[in-house]
Short mmCIF file of C-alpha atoms in Angstrom, two decimals:
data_model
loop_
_atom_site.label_atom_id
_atom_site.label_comp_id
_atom_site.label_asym_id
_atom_site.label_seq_id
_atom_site.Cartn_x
_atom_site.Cartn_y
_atom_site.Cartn_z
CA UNK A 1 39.53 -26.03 22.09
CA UNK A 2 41.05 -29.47 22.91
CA UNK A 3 41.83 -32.29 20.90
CA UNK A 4 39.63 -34.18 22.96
CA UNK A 5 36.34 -31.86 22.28
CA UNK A 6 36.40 -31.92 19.13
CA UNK A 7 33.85 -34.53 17.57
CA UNK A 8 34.85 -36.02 14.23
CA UNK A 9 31.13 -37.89 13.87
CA UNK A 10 29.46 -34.61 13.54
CA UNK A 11 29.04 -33.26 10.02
CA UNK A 12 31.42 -36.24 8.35
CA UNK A 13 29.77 -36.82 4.93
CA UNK A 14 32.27 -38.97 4.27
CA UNK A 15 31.98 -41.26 7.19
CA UNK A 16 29.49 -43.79 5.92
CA UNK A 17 30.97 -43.59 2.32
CA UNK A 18 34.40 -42.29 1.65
CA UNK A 19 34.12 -41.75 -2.25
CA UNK A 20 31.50 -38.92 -1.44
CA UNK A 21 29.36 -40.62 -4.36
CA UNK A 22 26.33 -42.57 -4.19
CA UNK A 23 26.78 -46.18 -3.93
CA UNK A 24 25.52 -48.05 -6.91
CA UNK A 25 24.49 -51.39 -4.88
CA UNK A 26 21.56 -48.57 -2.92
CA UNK A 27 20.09 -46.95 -5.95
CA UNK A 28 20.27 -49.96 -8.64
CA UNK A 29 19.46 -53.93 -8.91
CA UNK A 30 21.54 -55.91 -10.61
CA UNK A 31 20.05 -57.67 -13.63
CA UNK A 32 19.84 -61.49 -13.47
CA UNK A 33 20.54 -63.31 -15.97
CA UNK A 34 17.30 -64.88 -17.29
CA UNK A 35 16.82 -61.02 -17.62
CA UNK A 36 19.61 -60.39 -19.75
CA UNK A 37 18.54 -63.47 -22.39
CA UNK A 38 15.06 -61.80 -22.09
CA UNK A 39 17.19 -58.49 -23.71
CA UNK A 40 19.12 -60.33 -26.20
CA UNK A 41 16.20 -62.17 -27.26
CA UNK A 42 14.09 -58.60 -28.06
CA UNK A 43 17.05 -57.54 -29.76
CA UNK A 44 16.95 -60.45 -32.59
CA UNK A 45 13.76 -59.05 -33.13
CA UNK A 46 13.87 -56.24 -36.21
CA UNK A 47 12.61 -52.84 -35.91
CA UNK A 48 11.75 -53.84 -32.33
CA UNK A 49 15.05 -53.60 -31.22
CA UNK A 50 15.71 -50.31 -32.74
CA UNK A 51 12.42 -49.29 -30.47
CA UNK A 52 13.89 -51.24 -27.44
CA UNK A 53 17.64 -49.67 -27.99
CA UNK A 54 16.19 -46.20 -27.68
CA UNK A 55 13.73 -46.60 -25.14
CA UNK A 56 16.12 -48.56 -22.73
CA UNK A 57 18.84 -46.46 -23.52
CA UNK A 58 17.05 -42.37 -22.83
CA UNK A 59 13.94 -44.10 -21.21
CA UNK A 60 13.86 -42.26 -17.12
CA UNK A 61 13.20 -45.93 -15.91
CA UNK A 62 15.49 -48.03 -17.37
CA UNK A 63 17.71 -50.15 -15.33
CA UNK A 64 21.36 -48.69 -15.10
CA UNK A 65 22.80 -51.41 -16.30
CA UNK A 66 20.74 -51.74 -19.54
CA UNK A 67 21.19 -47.83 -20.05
CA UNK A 68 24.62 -47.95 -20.26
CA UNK A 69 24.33 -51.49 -22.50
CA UNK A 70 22.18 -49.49 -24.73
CA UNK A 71 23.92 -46.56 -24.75
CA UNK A 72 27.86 -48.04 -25.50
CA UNK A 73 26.15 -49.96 -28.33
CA UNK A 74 24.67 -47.22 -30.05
CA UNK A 75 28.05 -45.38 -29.79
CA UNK A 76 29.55 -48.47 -31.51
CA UNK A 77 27.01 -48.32 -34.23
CA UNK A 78 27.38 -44.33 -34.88
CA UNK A 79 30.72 -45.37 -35.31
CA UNK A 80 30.70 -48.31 -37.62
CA UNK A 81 29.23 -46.17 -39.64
CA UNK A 82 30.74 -43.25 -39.38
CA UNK A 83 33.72 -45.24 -40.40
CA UNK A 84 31.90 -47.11 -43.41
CA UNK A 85 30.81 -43.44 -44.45
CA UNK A 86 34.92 -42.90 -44.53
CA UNK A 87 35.84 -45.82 -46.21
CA UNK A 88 33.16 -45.40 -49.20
CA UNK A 89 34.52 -42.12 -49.78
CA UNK A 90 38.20 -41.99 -49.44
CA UNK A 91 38.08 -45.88 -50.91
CA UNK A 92 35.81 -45.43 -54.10
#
């Protein structure tokens, strides 16, 4: 076989997108920002944004973006109060 047959376009998965992963820009919008006051403004709401936090953040068809908004801030909350749990009980 010679360096000449030997066709480097045939079964390249990498050709069209070297990181082998799916590009974000095909599968996803990006949120505008009237969109994103729209969020913030549900979220001042109470109990409703408790509702919208978990929907958004384990709903199937939830914007990316707003999934992993939801999702880092309910981390940070587990924290805080995992921490304030620590601090009431090693503090008195």
């Amino acid at each position: 076989m010679d360096f000449k047959d030997y066709d480097t376009t045939k079964n390249n998965k990498f050709q069209d997108n070297p990181s082998g992963y799916s590009s974000f820009r095909d599968t996803e919008d990006v949120m505008t920002v009237m969109e994103w006051v729209g969020v913030i403004t549900i979220l001042f709401i109470p109990l409703i944004n408790i509702i919208m936090f978990s929907i958004w953040a384990f709903g199937k068809r939830s914007n990316m973006n707003l999934k992993n908004f939801c999702r880092a801030i309910l981390v940070a909350i587990v924290i805080g109060f995992c921490l304030k749990v620590l601090r009431e009980i090693f503090c008195f």
